[in-house]
Amino acid sequence: MSFPRELATPLQLGKVTLPNRVFLAPLSGITDVPFRRRALLHGAGMVVSEMVASGELARGRDNSLLRARPVGNSPHIVQLAGREAHWMAEGARIAVGEGADIVDINMGCPAKKVTGGYSGSALMRDLDHALTLIEAVVRAVDVPVTLKTRLGWDETALNAPILARRAEEAGIAMITIHGRTRCQFYTGKADWRAIRRVREAVSIPLVANGDISGEEDVRAALAASGADAIMIGRANCGAPWTSGEIAAAAAGEKTPEKPGTAAQRVSYVVSHYEDMLSFYGRESGLRQARKHLGWYLDRHGGDRASVYRGEILRSDDPRKVIALLQAALSEEAGPCASRQAA
Ligand SMILES: Cc1cc2nc3c(=O)[nH]c(=O)nc-3n(C[C@H](O)[C@H](O)[C@H](O)COP(=O)(O)O)c2cc1C
């Protein structure tokens, strides 16, 4: 694999140095602390917490505090969602008090339960109001504040360049654009060319996001958008080394800690599973780990995994799950393995 060398160079945001320019996107319910630890270990240049509702964080709700927890020594970035400047500022102060090196503002979430409360991408419908949130957060903390948003609400309102310019004037240090509108949710294809209009509007670092996975996508997204960095989300599911692997390849290096053989993959998946059980506690961990196990089986199990999949995803007994994972993933996927399983 060959990737542009620039991706391997550091990016400076105030006093914070990001070691490279290939980031892990926040994915609520997926990129939790155990997942982000792995992505960092593999060399992702930046990981961001799942979105944390600012009001909930200010009220000290357990789930929000869990989401806002640091993942080690790397820059700790907490993403806040909300619709009121007061709570956003309060949430930002709490996040920084808990060790955040950067606060990120979510203006991209399309979910109805978020936009219905005028948070997430709904803020793009009222830029004056959106700016009150941005200004309040920038005033509240003395760490860099970044923004993650979309191209606009719908195709008749592609106002990301205006939002980005106003955000830069208000002191935002970096902006990430997911190349879709809110009304597209996750359908269609991300429009990397449309991100270039934001490039022309701001001089702060710009991050391109949406549908980036392999070598061709990385090159095309960078060329079309003119972005300084890329952020990758779903391509990391079942392969938390994806962002780090691209950064390492750009530097001409091997991906740190990437499991190479079937035996290494088994112990990798089992240790991710065990991390989740210990982070959430057995009952909640069991439930939350299932989607990850499904992705691992789909990506690395071949035909053989389908024999065990249902039982693995239904079982409430961690010892049984681990034994089944070993059976499902312990041989290189291929026609031979599937015949044996049958
Ligand atoms: C299940 C899921 C959860 C997400 N949660 C968040 C979130 O908490 N904060 C955020 O800014 N974006 C969130 N996103 C959007 C992603 O960060 C990213 O912008 C989007 O998935 C496009 O990138 P990708 O094609 O590389 O996945 C989420 C997306 C998905 C699919």
Short mmCIF file of C-alpha atoms and ligand atoms in Angstrom, two decimals:
data_model
loop_
_atom_site.label_atom_id
_atom_site.label_comp_id
_atom_site.label_asym_id
_atom_site.label_seq_id
_atom_site.Cartn_x
_atom_site.Cartn_y
_atom_site.Cartn_z
CA MET A 1 0.00 0.00 0.00
CA SER A 2 1.27 3.47 -0.75
CA PHE A 3 -0.24 6.59 0.77
CA PRO A 4 0.69 10.29 0.57
CA ARG A 5 3.64 10.92 2.89
CA GLU A 6 2.01 14.12 4.26
CA LEU A 7 -0.43 11.92 6.17
CA ALA A 8 2.47 10.77 8.34
CA THR A 9 3.42 14.30 9.40
CA PRO A 10 2.32 15.82 12.72
CA LEU A 11 -0.43 18.41 13.00
CA GLN A 12 -0.20 21.12 15.63
CA LEU A 13 -3.35 22.48 17.31
CA GLY A 14 -2.30 25.09 19.86
CA LYS A 15 -0.12 23.26 22.34
CA VAL A 16 -1.39 19.85 21.24
CA THR A 17 0.60 17.81 18.73
CA LEU A 18 -1.28 15.15 16.77
CA PRO A 19 1.37 12.65 15.61
CA ASN A 20 -0.12 12.09 12.15
CA ARG A 21 -3.13 13.01 10.03
CA VAL A 22 -5.21 9.83 9.90
CA PHE A 23 -7.89 9.97 12.57
CA LEU A 24 -10.55 7.66 13.98
CA ALA A 25 -14.07 9.12 13.65
CA PRO A 26 -16.32 9.13 16.71
CA LEU A 27 -18.99 6.42 16.34
CA SER A 28 -21.48 6.45 19.17
CA GLY A 29 -21.92 2.98 20.66
CA ILE A 30 -18.79 1.72 18.86
CA THR A 31 -15.65 3.81 19.43
CA ASP A 32 -15.77 3.54 23.21
CA VAL A 33 -12.75 3.56 25.52
CA PRO A 34 -11.69 -0.06 24.79
CA PHE A 35 -11.95 0.57 21.03
CA ARG A 36 -10.12 3.91 21.10
CA ARG A 37 -7.30 2.41 23.16
CA ARG A 38 -6.80 -0.13 20.38
CA ALA A 39 -6.93 2.47 17.61
CA LEU A 40 -4.27 4.52 19.41
CA LEU A 41 -2.10 1.48 19.95
CA HIS A 42 -2.20 0.89 16.20
CA GLY A 43 -1.15 4.48 15.56
CA ALA A 44 -4.27 6.51 14.72
CA GLY A 45 -3.28 10.19 14.82
CA MET A 46 -6.33 11.20 16.85
CA VAL A 47 -9.29 9.53 18.52
CA VAL A 48 -12.37 11.40 19.74
CA SER A 49 -14.82 10.33 22.43
CA GLU A 50 -18.29 9.26 21.38
CA MET A 51 -20.58 12.27 21.53
CA VAL A 52 -21.42 13.30 25.07
CA ALA A 53 -24.61 15.28 25.76
CA SER A 54 -23.34 18.46 27.44
CA GLY A 55 -26.34 18.77 29.77
CA GLU A 56 -25.97 15.16 30.91
CA LEU A 57 -22.27 15.65 31.55
CA ALA A 58 -23.00 18.78 33.56
CA ARG A 59 -25.52 16.79 35.63
CA GLY A 60 -22.87 14.13 36.28
CA ARG A 61 -24.72 11.22 34.60
CA ASP A 62 -22.63 8.03 34.81
CA ASN A 63 -22.92 7.14 31.15
CA SER A 64 -21.64 10.58 30.08
CA LEU A 65 -18.73 10.42 32.48
CA LEU A 66 -17.86 6.97 31.14
CA ARG A 67 -17.83 8.34 27.58
CA ALA A 68 -15.69 11.31 28.55
CA ARG A 69 -12.97 9.18 30.19
CA PRO A 70 -9.40 9.48 28.90
CA VAL A 71 -7.79 6.57 27.05
CA GLY A 72 -4.16 6.95 28.04
CA ASN A 73 -1.41 9.43 27.39
CA SER A 74 -2.42 10.59 23.94
CA PRO A 75 -4.34 13.82 23.44
CA HIS A 76 -7.71 13.35 25.10
CA ILE A 77 -10.56 14.74 23.01
CA VAL A 78 -14.13 14.96 24.25
CA GLN A 79 -16.92 15.60 21.78
CA LEU A 80 -19.87 17.56 23.12
CA ALA A 81 -23.38 17.75 21.71
CA GLY A 82 -26.05 20.15 22.86
CA ARG A 83 -28.22 23.10 21.93
CA GLU A 84 -27.68 25.60 24.70
CA ALA A 85 -24.57 27.72 25.02
CA HIS A 86 -24.71 27.59 28.81
CA TRP A 87 -24.65 23.77 28.99
CA MET A 88 -22.09 23.46 26.23
CA ALA A 89 -19.74 25.81 28.11
CA GLU A 90 -20.36 23.97 31.36
CA GLY A 91 -19.79 20.59 29.68
CA ALA A 92 -16.56 21.90 28.15
CA ARG A 93 -15.28 23.10 31.53
CA ILE A 94 -16.04 19.69 33.06
CA ALA A 95 -14.38 17.85 30.18
CA VAL A 96 -11.22 19.94 30.53
CA GLY A 97 -11.33 19.47 34.29
CA GLU A 98 -11.35 15.70 33.64
CA GLY A 99 -8.26 16.06 31.45
CA ALA A 100 -9.51 16.90 27.93
CA ASP A 101 -6.75 18.40 25.77
CA ILE A 102 -9.22 19.34 23.04
CA VAL A 103 -13.00 19.85 23.04
CA ASP A 104 -14.86 18.96 19.85
CA ILE A 105 -18.35 20.28 19.06
CA ASN A 106 -20.82 17.98 17.28
CA MET A 107 -22.82 19.75 14.58
CA GLY A 108 -23.17 16.73 12.35
CA CYS A 109 -25.33 14.11 14.04
CA PRO A 110 -28.42 13.48 11.89
CA ALA A 111 -30.36 11.29 14.38
CA LYS A 112 -33.92 12.48 14.98
CA LYS A 113 -33.57 12.21 18.74
CA VAL A 114 -30.60 14.62 18.49
CA THR A 115 -31.83 17.01 15.78
CA GLY A 116 -35.31 16.95 17.34
CA GLY A 117 -33.70 18.68 20.33
CA TYR A 118 -32.03 21.13 17.88
CA SER A 119 -28.59 19.63 18.55
CA GLY A 120 -26.17 17.99 16.11
CA SER A 121 -26.73 18.89 12.48
CA ALA A 122 -29.96 20.80 13.30
CA LEU A 123 -27.67 23.62 14.43
CA MET A 124 -26.80 24.15 10.76
CA ARG A 125 -30.33 25.49 10.25
CA ASP A 126 -29.64 28.48 12.47
CA LEU A 127 -26.04 29.62 12.16
CA ASP A 128 -26.46 32.61 14.51
CA HIS A 129 -27.54 30.21 17.23
CA ALA A 130 -24.79 27.73 16.33
CA LEU A 131 -22.26 30.52 16.73
CA THR A 132 -23.47 31.29 20.25
CA LEU A 133 -22.54 27.71 21.20
CA ILE A 134 -19.16 27.88 19.52
CA GLU A 135 -18.31 31.23 21.13
CA ALA A 136 -19.40 30.04 24.56
CA VAL A 137 -17.23 26.91 24.38
CA VAL A 138 -14.19 28.78 23.04
CA ARG A 139 -14.56 31.35 25.87
CA ALA A 140 -15.06 28.67 28.53
CA VAL A 141 -11.84 26.70 28.04
CA ASP A 142 -8.21 27.41 27.24
CA VAL A 143 -7.65 24.29 25.11
CA PRO A 144 -8.22 24.07 21.34
CA VAL A 145 -11.88 23.72 20.34
CA THR A 146 -12.67 21.86 17.11
CA LEU A 147 -15.88 21.39 15.13
CA LYS A 148 -17.32 18.40 13.27
CA THR A 149 -20.17 19.01 10.88
CA ARG A 150 -21.70 18.12 7.49
CA LEU A 151 -22.11 19.90 4.14
CA GLY A 152 -25.43 21.41 5.22
CA TRP A 153 -28.96 20.46 6.22
CA ASP A 154 -30.01 19.43 2.73
CA GLU A 155 -28.88 20.03 -0.82
CA THR A 156 -30.65 23.41 -0.94
CA ALA A 157 -28.73 24.62 2.12
CA LEU A 158 -25.06 23.75 1.68
CA ASN A 159 -23.87 26.29 4.23
CA ALA A 160 -20.80 24.49 5.64
CA PRO A 161 -18.40 27.08 4.10
CA ILE A 162 -20.22 29.94 5.88
CA LEU A 163 -20.39 28.04 9.15
CA ALA A 164 -16.70 27.14 8.83
CA ARG A 165 -15.62 30.74 8.16
CA ARG A 166 -17.64 32.07 11.08
CA ALA A 167 -16.34 29.27 13.30
CA GLU A 168 -12.75 30.10 12.36
CA GLU A 169 -13.37 33.77 13.24
CA ALA A 170 -14.79 32.63 16.58
CA GLY A 171 -11.60 30.71 17.37
CA ILE A 172 -12.26 27.13 16.20
CA ALA A 173 -8.90 25.41 15.70
CA MET A 174 -9.82 22.64 13.20
CA ILE A 175 -12.91 21.60 11.31
CA THR A 176 -14.00 18.17 10.11
CA ILE A 177 -16.55 17.85 7.31
CA HIS A 178 -18.51 14.67 6.66
CA GLY A 179 -19.25 15.00 2.94
CA ARG A 180 -23.00 14.45 3.21
CA THR A 181 -25.99 16.60 4.14
CA ARG A 182 -28.07 15.87 7.22
CA CYS A 183 -30.98 14.74 5.05
CA GLN A 184 -28.78 12.13 3.40
CA PHE A 185 -28.10 10.53 6.79
CA TYR A 186 -25.66 7.81 5.62
CA THR A 187 -27.12 7.16 2.17
CA GLY A 188 -25.52 7.86 -1.19
CA LYS A 189 -21.83 8.55 -1.47
CA ALA A 190 -19.89 11.18 0.46
CA ASP A 191 -19.09 14.16 -1.77
CA TRP A 192 -15.41 14.94 -1.19
CA ARG A 193 -15.41 17.63 -3.90
CA ALA A 194 -18.01 19.64 -2.01
CA ILE A 195 -15.63 19.75 0.97
CA ARG A 196 -13.28 21.88 -1.16
CA ARG A 197 -15.67 24.84 -0.79
CA VAL A 198 -14.88 24.73 2.92
CA ARG A 199 -11.16 24.56 2.07
CA GLU A 200 -11.57 27.80 0.14
CA ALA A 201 -13.38 29.46 3.06
CA VAL A 202 -10.92 28.75 5.91
CA SER A 203 -7.23 28.50 6.59
CA ILE A 204 -7.41 26.39 9.77
CA PRO A 205 -6.71 22.65 9.38
CA LEU A 206 -9.50 20.86 7.52
CA VAL A 207 -10.33 17.17 7.88
CA ALA A 208 -12.23 15.21 5.19
CA ASN A 209 -14.57 12.45 6.33
CA GLY A 210 -17.06 10.00 4.82
CA ASP A 211 -16.67 6.69 2.99
CA ILE A 212 -12.86 6.66 3.13
CA SER A 213 -11.25 3.25 3.50
CA GLY A 214 -8.72 1.98 0.97
CA GLU A 215 -5.80 3.55 -0.84
CA GLU A 216 -7.84 4.82 -3.76
CA ASP A 217 -10.37 6.55 -1.47
CA VAL A 218 -7.66 8.20 0.59
CA ARG A 219 -5.96 9.67 -2.47
CA ALA A 220 -9.24 10.71 -4.10
CA ALA A 221 -10.64 12.29 -0.90
CA LEU A 222 -7.47 14.32 -0.33
CA ALA A 223 -7.20 15.45 -3.95
CA ALA A 224 -10.88 16.38 -4.26
CA SER A 225 -11.23 18.16 -0.91
CA GLY A 226 -7.82 19.78 -0.45
CA ALA A 227 -8.03 18.66 3.19
CA ASP A 228 -5.04 18.49 5.56
CA ALA A 229 -6.10 15.24 7.20
CA ILE A 230 -8.61 12.40 6.93
CA MET A 231 -10.97 10.86 9.46
CA ILE A 232 -12.17 7.27 9.09
CA GLY A 233 -15.13 5.74 10.88
CA ARG A 234 -16.95 2.61 9.76
CA ALA A 235 -14.01 1.06 7.92
CA ASN A 236 -12.50 0.50 11.39
CA CYS A 237 -15.36 -1.79 12.48
CA GLY A 238 -13.89 -5.26 12.85
CA ALA A 239 -10.46 -3.78 12.04
CA PRO A 240 -9.56 -1.13 14.67
CA TRP A 241 -6.09 -0.87 13.10
CA THR A 242 -7.41 0.72 9.87
CA SER A 243 -6.57 4.37 10.62
CA GLY A 244 -3.20 3.45 12.13
CA GLU A 245 -2.40 1.18 9.22
CA ILE A 246 -2.84 4.03 6.73
CA ALA A 247 -0.71 6.37 8.87
CA ALA A 248 2.00 3.72 9.19
CA ALA A 249 1.96 2.95 5.46
CA ALA A 250 2.27 6.70 4.72
CA ALA A 251 5.40 6.71 6.91
CA GLY A 252 6.71 3.57 5.18
CA GLU A 253 6.37 1.59 8.40
CA LYS A 254 4.57 -1.52 9.64
CA THR A 255 1.32 -1.10 11.58
CA PRO A 256 2.04 -1.42 15.30
CA GLU A 257 0.35 -4.41 16.95
CA LYS A 258 -1.73 -5.41 13.95
CA PRO A 259 -2.62 -9.11 14.26
CA GLY A 260 -1.16 -10.82 11.21
CA THR A 261 -1.93 -14.52 11.58
CA ALA A 262 -5.16 -16.33 12.42
CA ALA A 263 -3.78 -17.21 15.89
CA GLN A 264 -2.94 -13.55 16.56
CA ARG A 265 -6.40 -12.51 15.43
CA VAL A 266 -8.02 -14.95 17.84
CA SER A 267 -6.11 -13.56 20.80
CA TYR A 268 -6.76 -9.99 19.59
CA VAL A 269 -10.52 -10.52 19.37
CA VAL A 270 -10.63 -12.36 22.70
CA SER A 271 -8.68 -9.59 24.41
CA HIS A 272 -11.01 -6.92 22.94
CA TYR A 273 -13.94 -8.94 24.27
CA GLU A 274 -12.38 -9.24 27.72
CA ASP A 275 -11.55 -5.50 27.76
CA MET A 276 -15.20 -4.73 27.12
CA LEU A 277 -16.41 -7.04 29.88
CA SER A 278 -14.05 -5.44 32.36
CA PHE A 279 -14.82 -1.87 31.24
CA TYR A 280 -18.64 -2.16 31.30
CA GLY A 281 -19.10 -5.04 33.73
CA ARG A 282 -20.16 -8.50 32.58
CA GLU A 283 -23.85 -7.95 31.78
CA SER A 284 -23.56 -4.70 29.83
CA GLY A 285 -20.19 -5.70 28.31
CA LEU A 286 -21.68 -8.93 26.91
CA ARG A 287 -24.39 -7.01 25.10
CA GLN A 288 -22.16 -4.22 23.82
CA ALA A 289 -19.44 -6.57 22.59
CA ARG A 290 -21.79 -8.46 20.26
CA LYS A 291 -21.66 -5.99 17.38
CA HIS A 292 -17.85 -6.04 17.46
CA LEU A 293 -17.76 -9.83 17.48
CA GLY A 294 -20.16 -9.86 14.51
CA TRP A 295 -17.85 -7.55 12.54
CA TYR A 296 -14.77 -9.60 13.41
CA LEU A 297 -16.50 -12.78 12.31
CA ASP A 298 -17.74 -11.19 9.08
CA ARG A 299 -14.35 -9.77 8.17
CA HIS A 300 -12.00 -12.49 9.33
CA GLY A 301 -14.00 -15.66 9.80
CA GLY A 302 -14.81 -16.66 6.23
CA ASP A 303 -17.40 -19.38 5.71
CA ARG A 304 -16.33 -21.14 8.88
CA ALA A 305 -17.58 -18.27 11.06
CA SER A 306 -21.16 -18.63 9.85
CA VAL A 307 -21.35 -22.03 11.58
CA TYR A 308 -20.67 -20.42 14.97
CA ARG A 309 -22.02 -16.90 14.46
CA GLY A 310 -25.53 -17.33 15.90
CA GLU A 311 -24.35 -19.13 19.02
CA ILE A 312 -21.55 -16.62 19.66
CA LEU A 313 -23.89 -13.66 19.37
CA ARG A 314 -26.60 -15.23 21.55
CA SER A 315 -24.55 -16.72 24.36
CA ASP A 316 -24.44 -15.09 27.80
CA ASP A 317 -21.50 -17.24 28.91
CA PRO A 318 -18.13 -15.52 28.25
CA ARG A 319 -16.16 -18.78 28.52
CA LYS A 320 -18.33 -20.39 25.88
CA VAL A 321 -18.10 -17.30 23.65
CA ILE A 322 -14.31 -17.38 23.86
CA ALA A 323 -14.15 -21.10 23.02
CA LEU A 324 -16.46 -20.55 20.03
CA LEU A 325 -14.41 -17.56 18.84
CA GLN A 326 -11.34 -19.76 18.94
CA ALA A 327 -13.09 -22.36 16.81
CA ALA A 328 -14.47 -19.79 14.39
CA LEU A 329 -11.34 -17.72 13.85
CA SER A 330 -8.47 -20.08 14.55
CA GLU A 331 -7.81 -21.10 10.97
CA GLU A 332 -7.12 -18.90 7.99
CA ALA A 333 -10.47 -18.41 6.25
CA GLY A 334 -10.82 -20.36 3.04
CA PRO A 335 -12.66 -23.18 1.34
CA CYS A 336 -10.72 -25.78 3.33
CA ALA A 337 -11.72 -24.26 6.65
CA SER A 338 -15.36 -24.05 5.66
CA ARG A 339 -15.42 -27.70 4.56
CA GLN A 340 -13.99 -28.81 7.89
CA ALA A 341 -16.57 -26.79 9.80
CA ALA A 342 -19.37 -28.33 7.78
C1 LIG B 1 -23.16 4.26 14.38
C2 LIG B 1 -22.61 5.63 14.15
C3 LIG B 1 -22.39 6.48 15.24
C4 LIG B 1 -21.87 7.77 15.03
N1 LIG B 1 -21.63 8.57 16.13
C5 LIG B 1 -21.08 9.79 15.94
C6 LIG B 1 -20.76 10.62 17.07
O1 LIG B 1 -20.93 10.26 18.23
N2 LIG B 1 -20.23 11.85 16.80
C7 LIG B 1 -19.99 12.30 15.51
O2 LIG B 1 -19.51 13.41 15.32
N3 LIG B 1 -20.28 11.52 14.45
C8 LIG B 1 -20.80 10.29 14.63
N4 LIG B 1 -21.03 9.49 13.56
C9 LIG B 1 -20.60 9.94 12.22
C10 LIG B 1 -19.16 9.46 11.94
O3 LIG B 1 -18.24 10.08 12.81
C11 LIG B 1 -18.74 9.78 10.49
O4 LIG B 1 -18.87 11.16 10.28
C12 LIG B 1 -19.56 9.01 9.47
O5 LIG B 1 -19.74 7.65 9.85
C13 LIG B 1 -18.90 9.05 8.09
O6 LIG B 1 -17.59 8.50 8.14
P1 LIG B 1 -17.28 6.96 7.68
O7 LIG B 1 -17.91 6.79 6.31
O8 LIG B 1 -15.79 6.89 7.63
O9 LIG B 1 -17.91 6.08 8.69
C14 LIG B 1 -21.57 8.22 13.72
C15 LIG B 1 -21.79 7.37 12.64
C16 LIG B 1 -22.30 6.10 12.83
C17 LIG B 1 -22.52 5.19 11.64
#
